[in-house]
PDB file of C-alpha atoms and ligand atoms in Angstrom:
ATOM      1  CA  MET N   1      44.440 -11.276 -21.656  1.00 45.00           C
ATOM      2  CA  TYR N   2      41.730 -13.060 -23.486  1.00 52.00           C
ATOM      3  CA  SER N   3      40.364 -14.755 -20.417  1.00 54.00           C
ATOM      4  CA  THR N   4      40.385 -11.335 -18.539  1.00 52.00           C
ATOM      5  CA  ALA N   5      38.367  -9.738 -21.374  1.00 54.00           C
ATOM      6  CA  LEU N   6      36.012 -12.619 -21.270  1.00 50.00           C
ATOM      7  CA  ALA N   7      35.479 -12.465 -17.613  1.00 51.00           C
ATOM      8  CA  PHE N   8      34.992  -8.757 -17.657  1.00 51.00           C
ATOM      9  CA  CYS N   9      32.359  -9.230 -20.517  1.00 48.00           C
ATOM     10  CA  VAL N  10      30.527 -12.095 -18.377  1.00 46.00           C
ATOM     11  CA  LEU N  11      30.596  -9.814 -15.359  1.00 45.00           C
ATOM     12  CA  GLN N  12      29.120  -6.974 -17.383  1.00 50.00           C
ATOM     13  CA  PHE N  13      26.394  -9.474 -18.664  1.00 49.00           C
ATOM     14  CA  VAL N  14      25.715 -10.725 -15.106  1.00 45.00           C
ATOM     15  CA  PHE N  15      25.478  -7.127 -13.639  1.00 47.00           C
ATOM     16  CA  ALA N  16      23.116  -6.074 -16.600  1.00 51.00           C
ATOM     17  CA  ALA N  17      21.000  -9.087 -15.991  1.00 50.00           C
ATOM     18  CA  THR N  18      20.624  -8.945 -12.391  1.00 50.00           C
ATOM     19  CA  ALA N  19      20.262  -5.182 -12.320  1.00 49.00           C
ATOM     20  CA  LEU N  20      16.852  -5.231 -14.154  1.00 47.00           C
ATOM     21  CA  PRO N  21      15.195  -7.955 -11.970  1.00 49.00           C
ATOM     22  CA  LEU N  22      16.531  -5.852  -8.797  1.00 48.00           C
ATOM     23  CA  LYS N  23      14.652  -2.996 -10.186  1.00 44.00           C
ATOM     24  CA  SER N  24      11.418  -4.738 -10.894  1.00 47.00           C
ATOM     25  CA  LEU N  25      11.408  -6.052  -7.313  1.00 54.00           C
ATOM     26  CA  ILE N  26      10.211  -2.642  -6.385  1.00 53.00           C
ATOM     27  CA  LYS N  27       6.649  -3.392  -7.539  1.00 59.00           C
ATOM     28  CA  ARG N  28       5.390  -1.107 -10.289  1.00 59.00           C
ATOM     29  CA  ASP N  29       1.945  -1.346  -8.929  1.00 73.00           C
ATOM     30  CA  ASP N  30       2.947  -0.107  -5.537  1.00 93.00           C
ATOM     31  CA  PHE N  31       2.016   3.251  -4.326  1.00 97.00           C
ATOM     32  CA  GLN N  32       3.747   5.378  -1.712  1.00 98.00           C
ATOM     33  CA  GLY N  33       1.891   7.837   0.312  1.00 98.00           C
ATOM     34  CA  ASP N  34       1.085   8.984   3.663  1.00 98.00           C
ATOM     35  CA  ALA N  35      -1.210   7.023   6.187  1.00 98.00           C
ATOM     36  CA  THR N  36      -3.379   8.932   8.507  1.00 98.00           C
ATOM     37  CA  TYR N  37      -6.403   7.942  10.565  1.00 98.00           C
ATOM     38  CA  TYR N  38      -9.956   9.047  11.077  1.00 98.00           C
ATOM     39  CA  GLU N  39     -12.887   8.345  13.198  1.00 97.00           C
ATOM     40  CA  THR N  40     -15.055   5.559  11.341  1.00 98.00           C
ATOM     41  CA  GLY N  41     -18.662   5.576  10.821  1.00 98.00           C
ATOM     42  CA  THR N  42     -20.869   5.372   7.770  1.00 98.00           C
ATOM     43  CA  GLY N  43     -18.369   5.939   4.729  1.00 98.00           C
ATOM     44  CA  ALA N  44     -18.838   6.975   1.297  1.00 98.00           C
ATOM     45  CA  CYS N  45     -19.359   3.286   0.240  1.00 98.00           C
ATOM     46  CA  GLY N  46     -22.414   3.175   2.399  1.00 98.00           C
ATOM     47  CA  TYR N  47     -21.531   0.777   5.125  1.00 98.00           C
ATOM     48  CA  THR N  48     -21.103   1.466   8.796  1.00 98.00           C
ATOM     49  CA  ASP N  49     -17.916   0.313  10.291  1.00 98.00           C
ATOM     50  CA  ASN N  50     -16.265   1.094  13.661  1.00 98.00           C
ATOM     51  CA  ASP N  51     -12.631   1.885  14.713  1.00 98.00           C
ATOM     52  CA  SER N  52     -11.850  -1.899  15.221  1.00 98.00           C
ATOM     53  CA  ASP N  53     -12.511  -2.759  11.721  1.00 98.00           C
ATOM     54  CA  PRO N  54      -9.531  -2.993   9.309  1.00 98.00           C
ATOM     55  CA  ILE N  55     -10.991  -0.423   6.835  1.00 98.00           C
ATOM     56  CA  LEU N  56      -9.721   2.668   5.046  1.00 98.00           C
ATOM     57  CA  ALA N  57     -10.588   5.547   2.880  1.00 98.00           C
ATOM     58  CA  ILE N  58      -8.744   6.168  -0.400  1.00 98.00           C
ATOM     59  CA  SER N  59      -8.147   9.655  -1.936  1.00 98.00           C
ATOM     60  CA  HIS N  60     -10.932  11.592  -3.539  1.00 98.00           C
ATOM     61  CA  LEU N  61      -8.648  11.871  -6.487  1.00 98.00           C
ATOM     62  CA  VAL N  62      -8.978   8.080  -7.112  1.00 98.00           C
ATOM     63  CA  TYR N  63     -12.276   7.207  -5.360  1.00 98.00           C
ATOM     64  CA  GLY N  64     -14.270   7.964  -8.694  1.00 98.00           C
ATOM     65  CA  ASP N  65     -17.757   6.499  -8.411  1.00 97.00           C
ATOM     66  CA  GLY N  66     -16.752   3.957  -5.781  1.00 98.00           C
ATOM     67  CA  GLY N  67     -15.766   1.251  -7.962  1.00 98.00           C
ATOM     68  CA  ARG N  68     -13.064   0.134  -5.424  1.00 98.00           C
ATOM     69  CA  CYS N  69     -15.470  -0.036  -2.627  1.00 98.00           C
ATOM     70  CA  ASN N  70     -14.799  -3.346  -0.740  1.00 98.00           C
ATOM     71  CA  GLN N  71     -11.736  -4.087  -2.542  1.00 98.00           C
ATOM     72  CA  TRP N  72      -8.701  -4.926  -0.340  1.00 98.00           C
ATOM     73  CA  ILE N  73      -5.217  -3.256  -0.397  1.00 98.00           C
ATOM     74  CA  GLN N  74      -2.142  -4.504   1.223  1.00 98.00           C
ATOM     75  CA  ILE N  75      -0.242  -2.034   3.181  1.00 98.00           C
ATOM     76  CA  THR N  76       3.314  -2.120   4.347  1.00 97.00           C
ATOM     77  CA  ASN N  77       5.178   0.127   6.755  1.00 98.00           C
ATOM     78  CA  PRO N  78       8.624   0.369   5.376  1.00 97.00           C
ATOM     79  CA  ALA N  79      10.019   1.639   8.771  1.00 97.00           C
ATOM     80  CA  ASN N  80       9.399  -1.840  10.501  1.00 97.00           C
ATOM     81  CA  GLY N  81       8.331  -4.142   7.579  1.00 97.00           C
ATOM     82  CA  LYS N  82       4.846  -4.789   9.072  1.00 98.00           C
ATOM     83  CA  SER N  83       2.238  -5.646   6.619  1.00 98.00           C
ATOM     84  CA  GLN N  84      -1.639  -5.630   6.859  1.00 98.00           C
ATOM     85  CA  TYR N  85      -4.718  -5.908   4.655  1.00 98.00           C
ATOM     86  CA  GLY N  86      -7.450  -3.181   4.738  1.00 98.00           C
ATOM     87  CA  GLN N  87     -10.664  -2.810   3.011  1.00 98.00           C
ATOM     88  CA  ILE N  88     -11.771   0.285   1.099  1.00 98.00           C
ATOM     89  CA  ARG N  89     -14.884   1.716   2.578  1.00 98.00           C
ATOM     90  CA  ASP N  90     -14.679   5.425   2.300  1.00 98.00           C
ATOM     91  CA  GLU N  91     -13.322   8.382   0.316  1.00 98.00           C
ATOM     92  CA  CYS N  92     -10.748  10.859   1.788  1.00 98.00           C
ATOM     93  CA  GLU N  93     -11.247  14.406   0.997  1.00 97.00           C
ATOM     94  CA  GLY N  94      -7.881  15.658   2.362  1.00 97.00           C
ATOM     95  CA  CYS N  95      -5.754  13.079   0.898  1.00 98.00           C
ATOM     96  CA  GLY N  96      -3.206  13.235  -1.916  1.00 98.00           C
ATOM     97  CA  GLN N  97      -3.618  10.867  -4.592  1.00 98.00           C
ATOM     98  CA  ASN N  98      -1.565   8.093  -2.989  1.00 98.00           C
ATOM     99  CA  ASP N  99      -2.346   8.819   0.469  1.00 98.00           C
ATOM    100  CA  ILE N 100      -4.701   6.509   2.545  1.00 98.00           C
ATOM    101  CA  ASP N 101      -6.812   7.269   5.709  1.00 98.00           C
ATOM    102  CA  LEU N 102      -7.069   4.312   8.000  1.00 98.00           C
ATOM    103  CA  SER N 103      -9.258   3.086  10.862  1.00 98.00           C
ATOM    104  CA  PRO N 104      -7.531   3.522  14.099  1.00 98.00           C
ATOM    105  CA  SER N 105      -7.001  -0.187  14.689  1.00 98.00           C
ATOM    106  CA  LEU N 106      -5.550  -0.544  11.336  1.00 98.00           C
ATOM    107  CA  PHE N 107      -3.108   2.435  11.683  1.00 98.00           C
ATOM    108  CA  GLN N 108      -1.934   0.823  14.986  1.00 98.00           C
ATOM    109  CA  SER N 109      -1.602  -2.601  13.528  1.00 98.00           C
ATOM    110  CA  LEU N 110       0.972  -1.196  11.358  1.00 98.00           C
ATOM    111  CA  GLY N 111       3.057  -0.503  14.352  1.00 98.00           C
ATOM    112  CA  GLU N 112       2.464   3.090  14.833  1.00 98.00           C
ATOM    113  CA  ASP N 113       1.094   4.856  17.823  1.00 98.00           C
ATOM    114  CA  LEU N 114      -1.941   7.166  17.043  1.00 98.00           C
ATOM    115  CA  SER N 115       0.061   9.987  18.518  1.00 98.00           C
ATOM    116  CA  VAL N 116       2.410   9.788  15.482  1.00 98.00           C
ATOM    117  CA  GLY N 117      -0.532  11.003  13.140  1.00 98.00           C
ATOM    118  CA  ARG N 118       1.010  10.371   9.852  1.00 98.00           C
ATOM    119  CA  PHE N 119       3.611   8.003   8.364  1.00 98.00           C
ATOM    120  CA  THR N 120       4.850   6.809   5.079  1.00 98.00           C
ATOM    121  CA  VAL N 121       3.322   3.582   3.649  1.00 98.00           C
ATOM    122  CA  ASP N 122       3.790   1.372   0.626  1.00 98.00           C
ATOM    123  CA  TRP N 123       0.615  -0.191  -0.596  1.00 98.00           C
ATOM    124  CA  HIS N 124      -1.066  -1.779  -3.649  1.00 98.00           C
ATOM    125  CA  TYR N 125      -4.650  -3.028  -4.647  1.00 97.00           C
ATOM    126  CA  MET N 126      -5.324  -6.753  -4.105  1.00 97.00           C
ATOM    127  CA  GLY N 127      -7.526  -8.415  -6.744  1.00 96.00           C
ATOM    128  CA  LYS N 128     -11.202  -7.750  -6.555  1.00 95.00           C
ATOM    129  CA  ASP N 129     -12.068 -11.286  -5.404  1.00 96.00           C
ATOM    130  CA  PHE N 130      -9.217 -11.246  -2.748  1.00 97.00           C
ATOM    131  CA  SER N 131     -10.244 -11.199   1.027  1.00 96.00           C
ATOM    132  CA  PRO N 132      -7.670 -12.148   3.767  1.00 96.00           C
TER     133      PRO N 132
HETATM  134  C1  NAG M 201     -17.205  -3.451  15.117  1.00 52.19           C
HETATM  135  O1  NAG M 201     -17.883  -4.014  13.827  1.00 52.19           O
HETATM  136  C2  NAG M 201     -17.497  -5.537  13.895  1.00 52.19           C
HETATM  137  C3  NAG M 201     -18.106  -6.148  12.669  1.00 52.19           C
HETATM  138  O2  NAG M 201     -17.297  -5.440  11.685  1.00 52.19           O
HETATM  139  C4  NAG M 201     -18.313  -6.262  15.078  1.00 52.19           C
HETATM  140  O3  NAG M 201     -17.832  -7.415  15.084  1.00 52.19           O
HETATM  141  C5  NAG M 201     -17.671  -5.497  16.502  1.00 52.19           C
HETATM  142  O4  NAG M 201     -18.415  -6.076  17.404  1.00 52.19           O
HETATM  143  C6  NAG M 201     -17.815  -3.916  16.306  1.00 52.19           C
HETATM  144  N1  NAG M 201     -17.270  -3.374  17.489  1.00 52.19           N
HETATM  145  C7  NAG M 201     -17.915  -2.448  18.194  1.00 52.19           C
HETATM  146  C8  NAG M 201     -17.061  -1.928  19.240  1.00 52.19           C
HETATM  147  O5  NAG M 201     -19.031  -1.902  17.847  1.00 52.19           O
END
């Protein structure tokens, strides 16, 4: 009887101890939003890029004064696990807060055809000094 109660208690403890780390595996600094693509050119950050560059625009709601310009983000397509880095070069007027607008090549490198137009992504900012 005693050992059963103890085992139950231990199990509860193990469950409680593992439940928290599992939750924190979903990174708190991750955003989830829609990815779309756009025709590149000279972006709000002031650089001229082309459709082959791994660049993107962040939402006008978070672009601010362009303090994130040139910072890299890591983007994951949860549908296939593909992950890529992209560099912030522009501001997206039509984007919701967590949406990102990608160069066509970056969009495709996440394993989606341009004809899809839009898909869900998880992403987070890399450190300001990071470059892939
Ligand atoms: C796109 O820009 C990159 C530099 O970022 C350059 O190496 C490449 O040749 C350019 N491609 C085209 C098609 O202009």
